[in-house]
Coordinates of C-alpha atoms in Angstrom, one line a residue:
Chain A
M1 CA 0.0 0.0 -0.2
S2 CA 1.5 3.4 -1.0
Q3 CA 1.3 6.1 1.4
P4 CA 1.4 9.7 0.2
S5 CA 4.3 11.7 1.6
M6 CA 3.6 14.6 4.0
S7 CA 4.5 17.1 1.0
E8 CA 2.3 15.4 -1.4
A9 CA -0.6 15.6 0.9
L10 CA 0.1 19.2 1.6
R11 CA 0.1 20.1 -1.9
G12 CA -2.9 18.1 -2.5
V13 CA -4.8 20.4 0.2
V14 CA -3.4 23.4 -1.2
R15 CA -4.2 22.4 -4.9
R16 CA -7.7 21.5 -4.0
D17 CA -8.6 25.0 -2.2
L18 CA -6.9 27.0 -4.9
L19 CA -8.9 25.1 -7.3
L20 CA -12.1 25.9 -5.5
A21 CA -11.0 29.5 -5.4
M22 CA -10.6 29.6 -9.1
R23 CA -14.3 28.3 -9.5
H24 CA -15.3 31.0 -7.1
R25 CA -13.6 33.8 -8.5
S26 CA -16.2 36.4 -7.2
D27 CA -15.4 35.7 -3.6
V28 CA -11.8 36.8 -4.3
A29 CA -12.8 39.8 -6.0
M30 CA -15.1 40.6 -3.3
S31 CA -12.3 40.7 -0.7
V32 CA -10.0 42.7 -3.0
F33 CA -12.7 45.3 -3.7
F34 CA -13.6 45.4 0.0
V35 CA -10.1 46.3 0.7
V36 CA -9.9 48.8 -2.0
I37 CA -13.4 50.5 -1.0
V38 CA -12.6 50.7 2.8
A39 CA -9.4 52.3 2.1
S40 CA -10.6 54.8 -0.3
L41 CA -13.5 55.9 2.2
F42 CA -10.9 57.3 4.5
P43 CA -9.4 59.8 2.3
L44 CA -13.0 61.1 1.4
G45 CA -13.9 61.1 5.0
V46 CA -10.7 62.8 6.5
G47 CA -10.3 65.0 3.9
P48 CA -7.3 65.4 1.3
E49 CA -4.9 66.8 3.6
Q50 CA -1.6 65.2 2.9
A51 CA 0.0 65.2 6.3
V52 CA -3.0 63.8 8.0
L53 CA -3.3 61.0 5.4
R54 CA 0.2 60.0 5.7
M55 CA -0.1 60.1 9.6
I56 CA -3.0 57.5 9.6
A57 CA -1.8 55.5 6.3
S58 CA -0.4 52.7 8.1
G59 CA -3.1 52.3 10.8
V60 CA -5.8 52.5 8.2
L61 CA -4.3 50.1 5.9
W62 CA -3.5 47.6 8.3
V63 CA -6.9 47.7 10.0
T64 CA -8.3 47.1 6.5
A65 CA -6.0 44.1 6.0
L66 CA -7.0 42.9 9.3
L67 CA -10.8 43.2 8.5
A68 CA -10.6 41.6 5.0
C69 CA -8.8 38.6 6.6
L70 CA -11.6 38.4 9.3
L71 CA -14.3 38.6 6.7
S72 CA -12.6 35.6 4.8
L73 CA -12.3 33.4 7.7
G74 CA -15.8 32.0 7.5
R75 CA -14.9 30.3 4.4
L76 CA -11.9 28.6 5.7
F77 CA -13.4 25.5 7.3
T78 CA -17.3 25.9 7.0
A79 CA -17.9 24.5 3.5
D80 CA -15.5 21.6 4.1
Y81 CA -17.3 21.0 7.3
L82 CA -20.8 20.9 5.8
D83 CA -19.8 18.8 2.8
G84 CA -17.9 16.1 4.8
V85 CA -14.5 17.1 3.2
L86 CA -13.2 18.0 6.7
E87 CA -14.0 14.5 8.0
Q88 CA -12.1 13.1 5.4
T89 CA -9.3 15.5 5.7
L90 CA -9.0 14.2 9.7
L91 CA -8.6 10.6 8.0
I92 CA -5.6 11.4 5.9
P93 CA -2.8 9.6 7.6
Q94 CA -0.7 12.7 8.2
P95 CA -0.5 14.7 11.1
L96 CA -3.5 17.2 10.8
A97 CA -1.5 20.3 11.9
V98 CA 0.2 20.0 8.7
L99 CA -2.7 19.6 6.8
V100 CA -4.0 22.8 8.4
V101 CA -1.0 24.8 7.4
G102 CA -1.7 23.8 3.6
K103 CA -5.5 25.2 4.3
V104 CA -4.3 28.3 5.9
F105 CA -1.6 28.6 3.2
A106 CA -4.3 28.5 0.5
H107 CA -6.4 31.1 2.6
W108 CA -3.6 33.5 2.7
V109 CA -3.0 33.2 -1.1
I110 CA -6.5 33.9 -1.5
S111 CA -7.3 36.7 0.8
G112 CA -3.8 38.2 2.0
L113 CA -1.8 38.0 -0.9
P114 CA -4.0 40.5 -2.9
V115 CA -4.1 42.6 -0.2
V116 CA -0.1 42.7 -0.2
L117 CA 0.2 43.1 -3.9
L118 CA -2.6 46.0 -3.8
S119 CA -0.9 47.8 -0.8
P120 CA 1.6 49.9 -2.7
L121 CA -1.2 51.3 -4.7
L122 CA -3.1 52.1 -1.9
G123 CA -0.1 53.5 0.1
L124 CA 0.2 56.0 -2.7
Q125 CA -3.3 57.0 -2.1
F126 CA -2.4 58.1 1.2
G127 CA 0.8 60.0 0.2
L128 CA 3.3 57.4 1.3
S129 CA 6.4 57.3 -1.1
G130 CA 9.7 55.6 -1.5
D131 CA 11.0 53.7 1.6
S132 CA 7.9 53.7 3.6
L133 CA 5.7 52.5 0.9
W134 CA 8.4 49.3 0.6
V135 CA 8.3 49.2 4.3
L136 CA 4.2 48.9 4.3
T137 CA 4.5 46.1 1.5
L138 CA 7.0 44.1 3.7
S139 CA 5.0 44.4 6.7
L140 CA 2.1 43.2 5.1
L141 CA 3.9 40.3 3.5
L142 CA 5.2 39.4 7.0
G143 CA 2.0 40.0 8.9
T144 CA -1.0 38.8 6.8
P145 CA 0.3 35.1 7.0
T146 CA 0.3 35.4 10.7
L147 CA -3.3 36.9 10.5
S148 CA -4.4 33.8 8.5
M149 CA -2.7 31.6 11.0
L150 CA -4.0 33.1 14.4
G151 CA -7.8 33.4 12.5
A152 CA -7.5 29.9 11.7
I153 CA -7.8 29.0 15.3
G154 CA -11.1 31.1 15.9
A155 CA -12.4 29.4 12.8
A156 CA -12.0 26.2 13.9
L157 CA -13.3 27.0 17.6
T158 CA -16.4 28.4 16.3
L159 CA -17.1 25.9 13.5
G160 CA -20.7 24.6 13.6
L161 CA -22.0 27.2 15.7
R162 CA -24.7 29.7 15.3
G163 CA -23.7 33.3 14.7
S164 CA -20.0 32.3 14.6
G165 CA -19.1 35.3 12.4
L166 CA -19.5 37.6 15.3
L167 CA -17.9 35.2 17.6
V168 CA -14.8 34.6 15.6
A169 CA -14.3 38.5 15.5
L170 CA -14.4 38.5 19.3
L171 CA -11.9 35.8 19.8
V172 CA -9.5 36.7 17.2
L173 CA -9.3 40.5 17.0
P174 CA -7.4 40.7 20.2
L175 CA -5.0 38.0 19.2
F176 CA -4.5 40.5 16.0
V177 CA -3.3 43.3 18.3
P178 CA 0.3 42.8 18.5
V179 CA 0.5 42.0 14.7
L180 CA -1.3 45.3 14.0
I181 CA 1.0 47.4 16.6
F182 CA 4.1 46.1 15.0
G183 CA 3.0 46.2 11.6
A184 CA 1.6 49.6 11.8
G185 CA 4.6 50.7 13.7
A186 CA 7.1 49.4 11.1
V187 CA 5.4 51.9 8.8
T188 CA 5.2 54.9 11.1
S189 CA 8.8 54.4 12.4
S190 CA 10.0 54.4 8.7
L191 CA 8.1 57.7 8.1
A192 CA 9.7 59.0 11.1
G193 CA 13.2 58.1 9.8
I194 CA 14.3 55.8 12.8
G195 CA 14.4 52.8 10.8
S196 CA 11.8 49.8 10.5
E197 CA 14.0 46.9 11.5
A198 CA 13.0 46.2 15.0
N199 CA 9.1 46.3 14.1
L200 CA 9.7 44.1 11.2
S201 CA 11.8 41.8 13.2
L202 CA 8.9 41.4 15.7
L203 CA 6.7 40.9 12.9
G204 CA 8.7 38.0 11.7
A205 CA 9.1 36.5 15.5
C206 CA 5.2 36.7 15.6
F207 CA 5.0 34.7 12.2
L208 CA 7.3 32.0 13.4
L209 CA 5.5 31.9 16.7
S210 CA 2.2 31.4 15.2
L211 CA 3.5 29.0 12.6
A212 CA 4.7 26.8 15.5
F213 CA 1.6 26.9 17.6
A214 CA -1.6 27.9 15.6
P215 CA -1.7 24.9 13.1
W216 CA -1.5 22.4 16.2
A217 CA -4.2 24.6 18.1
T218 CA -6.3 24.6 15.2
A219 CA -5.9 20.9 14.7
V220 CA -7.2 20.2 18.2
A221 CA -10.2 22.6 17.9
L222 CA -11.1 21.0 14.5
R223 CA -11.1 17.6 16.2
I224 CA -13.3 18.7 18.9
A225 CA -15.5 20.2 16.4
L226 CA -16.1 17.2 14.5
E227 CA -16.9 15.1 17.6
Chain B
M1 CA -8.1 -8.2 12.7
F2 CA -10.2 -5.5 13.9
Q3 CA -11.9 -5.6 17.4
T4 CA -13.9 -3.4 19.8
V5 CA -13.9 -4.4 23.3
A6 CA -16.7 -3.4 25.5
L7 CA -17.3 -0.2 23.5
S8 CA -19.9 2.3 24.8
G9 CA -20.8 5.5 23.4
S10 CA -23.4 8.3 23.7
R11 CA -24.3 11.4 22.2
G12 CA -25.1 14.3 24.8
E13 CA -26.7 12.7 27.7
R14 CA -28.2 9.7 25.7
L15 CA -26.3 6.4 25.9
L16 CA -26.6 4.9 22.4
F17 CA -24.9 1.5 23.0
S18 CA -22.9 0.0 25.7
D19 CA -20.5 -3.2 26.1
V20 CA -20.4 -3.8 22.4
S21 CA -17.7 -6.2 21.8
V22 CA -17.1 -7.7 18.1
T23 CA -14.4 -9.0 16.1
V24 CA -14.1 -8.6 12.4
K25 CA -11.8 -11.0 10.7
P26 CA -10.1 -10.7 7.4
G27 CA -12.6 -11.7 4.7
T28 CA -15.8 -11.1 6.9
L29 CA -18.2 -8.0 6.9
L30 CA -19.6 -6.7 10.0
A31 CA -23.4 -5.4 9.0
V32 CA -24.3 -2.9 11.8
V33 CA -28.3 -2.7 11.9
G34 CA -30.7 -0.9 13.9
E35 CA -33.4 1.6 13.7
N36 CA -32.9 5.4 13.1
G37 CA -31.4 7.0 15.7
S38 CA -29.9 3.8 17.2
G39 CA -26.3 4.9 16.9
K40 CA -25.1 3.5 13.7
T41 CA -23.3 6.4 12.5
S42 CA -21.7 7.3 15.9
F43 CA -20.4 3.7 16.0
L44 CA -19.0 3.9 12.6
R45 CA -17.5 7.2 13.4
M46 CA -16.1 5.9 16.5
L47 CA -14.6 3.1 14.8
C48 CA -12.7 5.6 12.3
G49 CA -11.4 7.4 15.5
L50 CA -13.4 10.5 14.7
L51 CA -15.4 10.0 17.9
S52 CA -14.0 9.0 21.1
P53 CA -15.7 6.2 23.0
D54 CA -17.2 6.7 26.3
G55 CA -15.6 3.6 27.4
G56 CA -13.9 0.4 26.1
A57 CA -11.2 0.3 23.3
I58 CA -11.1 -0.2 19.6
L59 CA -8.1 -2.6 18.6
W60 CA -6.5 -3.0 15.3
Q61 CA -4.4 -5.9 15.1
G62 CA -4.3 -6.0 18.7
E63 CA -3.2 -2.3 19.3
D64 CA -5.5 0.4 20.8
I65 CA -6.1 2.9 17.6
R66 CA -5.6 5.9 20.0
Q67 CA -2.0 4.7 20.1
L68 CA -1.8 4.0 16.6
K69 CA -3.2 7.4 15.3
E70 CA -2.1 7.8 11.7
L71 CA -0.6 4.3 11.2
Y72 CA -4.4 3.4 11.8
T73 CA -6.0 5.9 9.4
A74 CA -3.8 4.7 6.9
Q75 CA -5.4 1.2 7.1
L76 CA -8.9 2.4 6.5
T77 CA -11.3 4.1 3.9
Y78 CA -14.5 5.8 5.4
V79 CA -17.5 6.9 3.4
G80 CA -19.5 8.6 5.5
H81 CA -22.9 9.9 5.6
L82 CA -21.8 12.9 4.2
N83 CA -20.3 12.5 0.5
G84 CA -17.2 14.6 1.0
I85 CA -16.8 15.8 -2.3
K86 CA -17.0 19.2 -3.5
D87 CA -19.9 20.6 -5.5
E88 CA -17.9 23.0 -7.6
L89 CA -15.4 20.3 -8.9
T90 CA -16.2 17.5 -11.5
P91 CA -16.4 14.0 -10.5
V92 CA -13.1 13.4 -11.9
E93 CA -11.4 16.4 -10.1
N94 CA -13.0 15.3 -6.9
L95 CA -11.9 11.6 -7.0
K96 CA -8.5 12.4 -8.3
L97 CA -7.8 14.7 -5.4
S98 CA -9.3 12.5 -2.7
A99 CA -7.2 9.4 -4.1
C100 CA -4.0 11.7 -4.0
L101 CA -4.7 12.7 -0.5
A102 CA -5.3 9.1 0.6
G103 CA -2.2 7.8 -1.1
D104 CA -4.0 5.7 -3.7
K105 CA -3.3 5.8 -7.4
S106 CA -4.8 8.7 -9.0
S107 CA -4.0 9.0 -12.6
G108 CA -6.6 10.4 -15.1
A109 CA -7.4 7.0 -16.8
I110 CA -7.6 5.0 -13.3
V111 CA -10.1 7.6 -12.0
Q112 CA -12.3 7.7 -15.0
K113 CA -12.2 3.7 -14.9
A114 CA -13.4 3.7 -11.3
L115 CA -16.1 6.2 -12.2
E116 CA -17.4 3.8 -14.9
A117 CA -17.2 1.0 -12.7
V118 CA -19.7 2.3 -10.3
G119 CA -22.0 3.2 -13.2
L120 CA -21.3 6.9 -13.8
G121 CA -21.2 7.4 -17.6
R122 CA -18.6 9.4 -19.3
S123 CA -21.0 12.3 -20.2
V124 CA -21.0 13.6 -16.5
H125 CA -17.3 13.2 -16.0
R126 CA -16.7 16.7 -16.8
L127 CA -19.7 18.4 -15.2
P128 CA -19.6 20.2 -11.7
T129 CA -20.7 17.7 -9.3
R130 CA -23.3 20.5 -8.3
V131 CA -25.4 19.6 -11.1
L132 CA -25.6 15.7 -10.6
S133 CA -28.4 13.9 -8.6
Q134 CA -28.2 12.9 -5.0
G135 CA -27.6 9.4 -6.3
Q136 CA -24.9 10.2 -8.8
K137 CA -23.1 12.2 -6.0
R138 CA -23.2 9.1 -3.9
H139 CA -21.7 7.3 -6.8
V140 CA -18.7 9.7 -6.9
A141 CA -18.2 9.4 -3.1
L142 CA -18.4 5.6 -3.5
A143 CA -15.8 5.4 -6.8
R144 CA -13.3 5.7 -4.0
L145 CA -13.7 2.1 -3.1
W146 CA -12.6 1.3 -6.6
L147 CA -9.4 2.9 -5.9
S148 CA -8.8 2.0 -2.5
T149 CA -6.3 -0.6 -1.5
R150 CA -6.8 -0.2 2.5
P151 CA -7.8 -3.5 4.3
L152 CA -10.4 -1.7 6.3
W153 CA -13.5 -0.1 4.8
L154 CA -16.2 1.6 7.1
L155 CA -19.4 2.4 4.9
D156 CA -22.3 4.5 6.4
E157 CA -25.4 3.6 4.4
P158 CA -23.6 3.0 1.1
F159 CA -26.8 1.5 -0.7
A160 CA -28.9 4.6 0.1
S161 CA -29.9 6.3 -3.0
L162 CA -28.4 3.8 -5.3
D163 CA -30.3 2.2 -8.1
T164 CA -30.4 -1.5 -8.8
A165 CA -27.3 -1.6 -11.2
A166 CA -25.1 0.4 -8.8
T167 CA -26.2 -1.7 -5.8
S168 CA -25.1 -4.9 -7.5
Y169 CA -21.9 -3.2 -8.7
L170 CA -21.1 -2.2 -5.1
T171 CA -22.0 -5.7 -3.9
Q172 CA -19.7 -7.1 -6.4
R173 CA -16.9 -4.6 -5.3
L174 CA -17.4 -5.6 -1.4
Q175 CA -17.3 -9.3 -2.6
A176 CA -14.1 -8.8 -4.3
H177 CA -12.8 -7.0 -1.5
L178 CA -13.7 -9.6 1.0
S179 CA -12.0 -12.2 -1.0
N180 CA -8.7 -10.2 -1.1
G181 CA -8.8 -10.7 2.6
G182 CA -10.4 -7.2 3.3
M183 CA -12.5 -6.3 6.1
V184 CA -15.8 -4.3 5.9
V185 CA -18.1 -2.5 8.4
I186 CA -21.2 -1.3 6.9
A187 CA -24.2 0.4 8.4
T188 CA -27.4 -0.4 6.5
H189 CA -31.0 -1.0 6.6
Q190 CA -30.7 -3.4 3.5
E191 CA -30.1 -7.1 3.2
I192 CA -26.5 -7.7 1.6
A193 CA -26.5 -10.2 -1.3
L194 CA -23.2 -11.9 0.0
P195 CA -22.6 -15.3 1.1
T196 CA -23.9 -15.7 4.7
D197 CA -20.9 -17.2 6.0
S198 CA -18.8 -13.9 5.5
I199 CA -21.6 -11.6 7.3
Q200 CA -22.2 -11.1 10.9
H201 CA -24.5 -8.8 12.1
L202 CA -24.5 -6.4 15.0
R203 CA -28.0 -5.1 16.1
L204 CA -27.9 -1.7 18.0
A205 CA -31.0 -1.2 20.1
R206 CA -32.6 2.0 21.3

């Protein structure tokens, strides 16, 4: 009997979720439009004062990215739970935490990566330029995978519950706080000219820490949800 | 050999079954029968390791499945009450992905042959599963059995919503699996047209 290797199973999980996203292109487009629209509302509301916009840019864009992640968390496990695919995933003879990493990675590609790619454009809208624009993109690139990873814990814990959307927000938003502080802080410090390395290193540390613990916690929560 | 020892299970406050001890030897089938709500699905999910028992143990080759973990899940194929297929993907894609994840052969030709073996014509292979009927979706889920080389099959109501042709294909497939020394645990309401010496019944009473 042939056993799939761990990387093969991981690739299979990612491939399935990306294939499904290709069939649901409108879902992906929706989260992109959400980010663009929310980020565009602030200049309209606050006024076109360049100094003010530059000051709030990092905070606004980071909160937008955070909300976009939150909105798409509902899709992470719910469909799989309802059609029985999750049940079969639990029976794949590989550590569940590894398969969770695959699912989270696919989720990030669908919901996080577009935000990262759009961020230079959105940054320009807020009058960021040069170095700080680059730092914004880098901070989102480091931070959004962490958001997906932490979000997965919340999504797994609230799986199958009524009104889980709001509950996920309550569970997960406090966990997002350090990522938000370091991410927005990196851009602010780069604007102030004091260098963003410290904040970016801390974001990297957050990512590694969540990579070590979040998949495992998510796996435990999924097993409980399916009991 | 597959064994349950004094297994008991409950859902919420309600005790479903207790002190169930059965042994499934290679080449035999265990038919779990009982009324609706008697705990057949819970029993099967427990055998998969998806549900933990209230008491007792489940042994695979004499070892507790809670210790074996992935070594045990590598031995079984489970077709549950839910089909475990994606509505947006075609039957071929569904079967390819689930076979690939399970570590079975998953080339296009093999997958198409499996779908034909269960009675799903080529005309629907490239349609999204969403447009298929309930019975056809069940075919897609069951086609995994034609690819599975695992010794233990756990099937929850596999005959439900199948037509007579598909029922006989599935029975033949079960027969082939048993004669290869495989083991089957099946929850069903129907009589299975297999030699009676290879079948034992377990009745779960409410």
